[in-house]
Coordinates of C-alpha atoms in Angstrom, one line a residue:
M18 CA 62.6 26.7 -7.6
D19 CA 59.1 25.8 -6.4
V20 CA 57.7 28.6 -4.1
Q21 CA 54.3 28.2 -2.5
R22 CA 52.4 31.4 -1.6
I23 CA 50.5 30.9 1.6
A24 CA 48.7 33.5 3.7
A25 CA 48.8 33.1 7.5
F26 CA 46.6 34.6 10.2
T27 CA 43.6 34.7 7.9
K28 CA 39.9 34.9 9.0
D29 CA 37.4 32.9 7.0
G30 CA 39.9 32.5 4.2
Q31 CA 40.4 36.3 4.0
G32 CA 43.1 38.8 4.9
G33 CA 46.2 37.8 6.8
N34 CA 49.8 38.0 5.7
P35 CA 51.1 36.1 2.7
A36 CA 54.5 34.4 2.8
G37 CA 56.6 32.5 0.3
V38 CA 57.4 28.9 1.3
S39 CA 60.1 26.8 -0.3
I40 CA 60.7 23.2 0.9
A41 CA 63.7 21.6 -0.8
D42 CA 66.3 18.8 -0.3
A43 CA 68.9 21.4 0.5
L44 CA 68.9 25.1 1.1
P45 CA 69.9 27.2 -1.9
A46 CA 72.9 29.5 -1.8
E47 CA 72.3 32.7 0.2
P48 CA 72.3 35.0 -2.9
E49 CA 69.7 32.7 -4.6
M50 CA 67.4 32.8 -1.5
Q51 CA 67.7 36.6 -1.4
R52 CA 67.0 36.9 -5.1
V53 CA 63.9 34.7 -4.8
A54 CA 62.6 36.6 -1.8
A55 CA 62.9 39.9 -3.7
E56 CA 61.1 38.4 -6.7
V57 CA 58.3 37.0 -4.5
G58 CA 58.0 40.4 -2.9
Y59 CA 56.2 39.4 0.3
S60 CA 57.5 40.6 3.6
E61 CA 59.2 37.2 4.1
T62 CA 59.9 33.9 2.3
A63 CA 60.8 30.8 4.3
F64 CA 63.3 28.4 2.9
A65 CA 63.3 24.9 4.5
A66 CA 65.4 21.7 4.0
R67 CA 65.5 18.4 5.9
Q68 CA 68.0 18.4 8.8
G69 CA 68.0 15.3 11.1
A70 CA 64.5 14.8 12.4
G71 CA 63.4 18.3 11.6
F72 CA 64.1 21.1 9.1
R73 CA 66.7 23.8 8.8
V74 CA 64.9 27.1 8.1
R75 CA 66.0 30.6 7.0
Y76 CA 63.8 33.6 6.3
F77 CA 64.5 36.3 3.7
A78 CA 62.7 39.6 3.3
P79 CA 63.0 41.4 -0.1
E80 CA 66.2 43.3 1.0
A81 CA 67.8 41.2 3.7
E82 CA 67.6 38.0 5.8
V83 CA 65.7 38.1 9.1
P84 CA 66.4 35.7 12.1
F85 CA 62.8 34.7 12.7
C86 CA 59.4 35.3 11.1
G87 CA 56.1 34.2 12.8
H88 CA 53.7 34.3 9.9
A89 CA 56.1 32.6 7.5
T90 CA 56.6 29.8 10.1
I91 CA 52.8 29.3 10.2
A92 CA 52.7 29.2 6.4
L93 CA 55.6 26.7 6.4
G94 CA 53.9 24.6 9.1
S95 CA 50.8 24.3 6.9
A96 CA 52.9 23.4 3.9
L97 CA 54.7 20.7 5.9
G98 CA 51.4 19.3 7.0
A99 CA 50.1 19.2 3.5
Q100 CA 53.2 17.5 2.2
F101 CA 54.2 15.2 5.1
G102 CA 51.1 15.0 7.4
A103 CA 49.9 16.4 10.6
G104 CA 52.3 16.6 13.6
E105 CA 55.0 18.6 15.3
Y106 CA 58.0 19.6 13.2
P107 CA 61.3 20.7 14.9
L108 CA 62.8 23.7 13.2
T109 CA 66.4 24.9 13.4
L110 CA 66.8 28.7 12.8
N111 CA 70.0 30.7 12.7
D112 CA 69.9 31.5 16.4
A113 CA 67.2 29.3 17.9
D114 CA 65.4 25.9 17.9
I115 CA 61.7 26.1 17.7
S116 CA 58.8 23.9 16.5
V117 CA 55.6 24.2 14.5
L118 CA 52.5 22.0 14.9
A119 CA 50.7 21.2 11.6
Y120 CA 47.0 20.3 11.8
E121 CA 44.1 19.8 9.4
E122 CA 40.7 21.3 10.2
D123 CA 37.6 21.4 7.9
G124 CA 39.7 20.5 4.9
H125 CA 42.3 23.2 5.5
W126 CA 45.8 23.1 6.8
G127 CA 46.8 25.3 9.7
A128 CA 49.7 25.5 12.2
R129 CA 50.6 26.7 15.7
L130 CA 54.2 27.7 16.4
T131 CA 56.3 27.8 19.5
S132 CA 58.4 31.0 19.3
P133 CA 62.0 31.5 20.4
E134 CA 62.4 32.7 24.0
T135 CA 61.2 36.3 24.6
S136 CA 63.2 39.2 26.2
H137 CA 62.9 42.9 26.5
T138 CA 65.1 45.9 27.4
P139 CA 64.1 49.5 28.3
L140 CA 64.2 52.0 25.5
E141 CA 67.0 54.5 25.9
P142 CA 65.5 58.0 26.4
V143 CA 67.7 59.4 23.7
D144 CA 66.1 57.0 21.1
L145 CA 62.5 57.9 21.9
P146 CA 62.2 61.4 20.3
E147 CA 63.8 60.2 17.0
A148 CA 61.5 57.1 16.9
L149 CA 58.4 59.2 17.5
G150 CA 59.4 61.9 15.1
I151 CA 59.6 59.4 12.2
F152 CA 55.8 58.8 12.6
G153 CA 54.9 62.4 13.4
L154 CA 54.2 61.5 17.0
T155 CA 55.0 63.2 20.3
L156 CA 55.4 62.0 23.9
G157 CA 51.8 63.0 24.4
D158 CA 50.7 60.4 21.9
L159 CA 52.1 57.6 24.1
D160 CA 50.1 55.4 26.4
P161 CA 51.4 56.3 29.9
T162 CA 50.6 52.8 31.3
I163 CA 52.9 50.8 29.0
P164 CA 56.6 51.9 28.8
P165 CA 58.2 51.8 25.3
A166 CA 60.8 49.1 25.0
R167 CA 62.9 47.0 22.7
I168 CA 61.2 43.5 22.6
N169 CA 62.5 40.3 21.2
A170 CA 61.1 36.8 20.3
G171 CA 63.9 35.7 17.9
A172 CA 63.9 39.1 16.2
E173 CA 64.3 42.7 17.5
H174 CA 61.3 45.1 17.6
L175 CA 60.8 48.6 18.9
L176 CA 57.5 48.8 20.9
L177 CA 55.7 52.1 20.8
P178 CA 52.4 51.9 22.8
L179 CA 49.9 54.7 21.7
A180 CA 47.2 56.3 23.7
S181 CA 44.5 56.4 21.0
H182 CA 43.2 54.3 18.2
A183 CA 43.2 57.4 16.0
A184 CA 47.0 57.7 16.3
L185 CA 47.5 54.1 15.3
Q186 CA 45.1 54.3 12.4
S187 CA 46.8 57.4 11.0
M188 CA 50.3 55.9 11.1
E189 CA 52.4 57.1 8.2
Y190 CA 56.1 57.8 7.6
E191 CA 58.7 58.5 4.9
F192 CA 60.0 55.1 3.8
D193 CA 63.7 56.0 3.4
I194 CA 63.8 57.7 6.8
G195 CA 62.2 54.8 8.5
A196 CA 64.4 52.4 6.7
R197 CA 67.6 54.2 7.8
F198 CA 66.4 54.3 11.5
M199 CA 65.4 50.6 11.6
Q200 CA 68.7 49.5 10.0
A201 CA 70.7 51.7 12.3
Q202 CA 68.8 50.3 15.3
E203 CA 69.0 46.7 14.0
L204 CA 65.2 46.4 14.2
V205 CA 63.0 44.0 12.2
T206 CA 59.9 46.1 12.8
V207 CA 58.6 49.0 14.8
N208 CA 55.6 47.7 16.7
L209 CA 53.0 50.4 17.2
I210 CA 50.1 49.3 19.4
W211 CA 46.9 50.6 21.0
R212 CA 45.4 48.6 23.9
E213 CA 41.6 48.7 23.5
T214 CA 41.1 46.6 26.6
S215 CA 43.3 44.6 28.9
R216 CA 42.9 41.6 26.6
R217 CA 42.6 43.2 23.1
I218 CA 45.4 45.0 21.4
H219 CA 45.6 46.5 17.9
S220 CA 49.0 46.5 16.2
R221 CA 50.7 47.8 13.1
N222 CA 54.3 47.0 12.1
P223 CA 56.4 49.2 9.8
F224 CA 59.1 47.1 8.1
A225 CA 61.0 49.5 6.0
G226 CA 64.4 48.3 7.1
H227 CA 63.9 45.2 5.1
G228 CA 62.1 46.6 2.2
V229 CA 58.4 46.6 3.0
Y230 CA 56.3 49.6 4.2
E231 CA 54.1 47.6 6.6
D232 CA 53.9 44.0 7.6
P233 CA 50.2 43.1 7.7
A234 CA 50.4 40.6 10.6
T235 CA 53.5 39.9 12.5
G236 CA 53.8 36.7 14.6
A237 CA 57.3 37.5 15.8
A238 CA 56.3 40.9 17.1
A239 CA 53.1 39.5 18.6
A240 CA 55.1 36.8 20.5
A241 CA 57.7 39.5 21.7
L242 CA 54.8 41.7 22.9
A243 CA 53.1 38.9 24.7
G244 CA 56.4 38.1 26.5
Y245 CA 56.9 41.7 27.4
L246 CA 53.4 42.1 28.8
R247 CA 53.7 38.8 30.8
D248 CA 57.1 39.5 32.2
T249 CA 56.3 43.1 33.3
G250 CA 52.9 42.2 34.8
L251 CA 51.2 44.5 32.3

């Protein structure tokens, strides 16, 4: 199977988050997609195959399938552009229909995605101490202006807004404990953020529930966060 390795959300060709991308005539069997994703080892690998006027897409992390992945969709969009040309490509996911716009700029392919619809629910108080404890945090480490919540843009995330940059920078946790918590709560990531200004937010995303300690740049969590801030007037 041909798997491209493409980094999304880079700056000047550096950094970002790498994803595997496979474009084929038909999607492989699920065990094969899971095997390839584990072998690639990135936080996600996107598998795409023609379906009608667009593409059927599934995303696999090293240990399990995820319903949506933003950075892998950006990587897929750039690969589709390079292979088929610039334009908007409809994508059918497991639970949503989205699109990605491929474009070429200065000799490089990029993409912009339209995410699934966003939603959020308040975090149950009983869940908060356990979630904070995993990262060695207390209630005093939280930003009092942004309530913690479960946020969604095609995938479920737990949002923990922190009051200081230092708390975000020092994030650490025991992998197995974090994995059990995220799996029990059916989370794709825990999205820890610090709001520097009203328009600039720093974010980190533990991803242990699917086999990766931290996802370097998470489009699905970013979209879910944006929807939450918009819909709550924050």
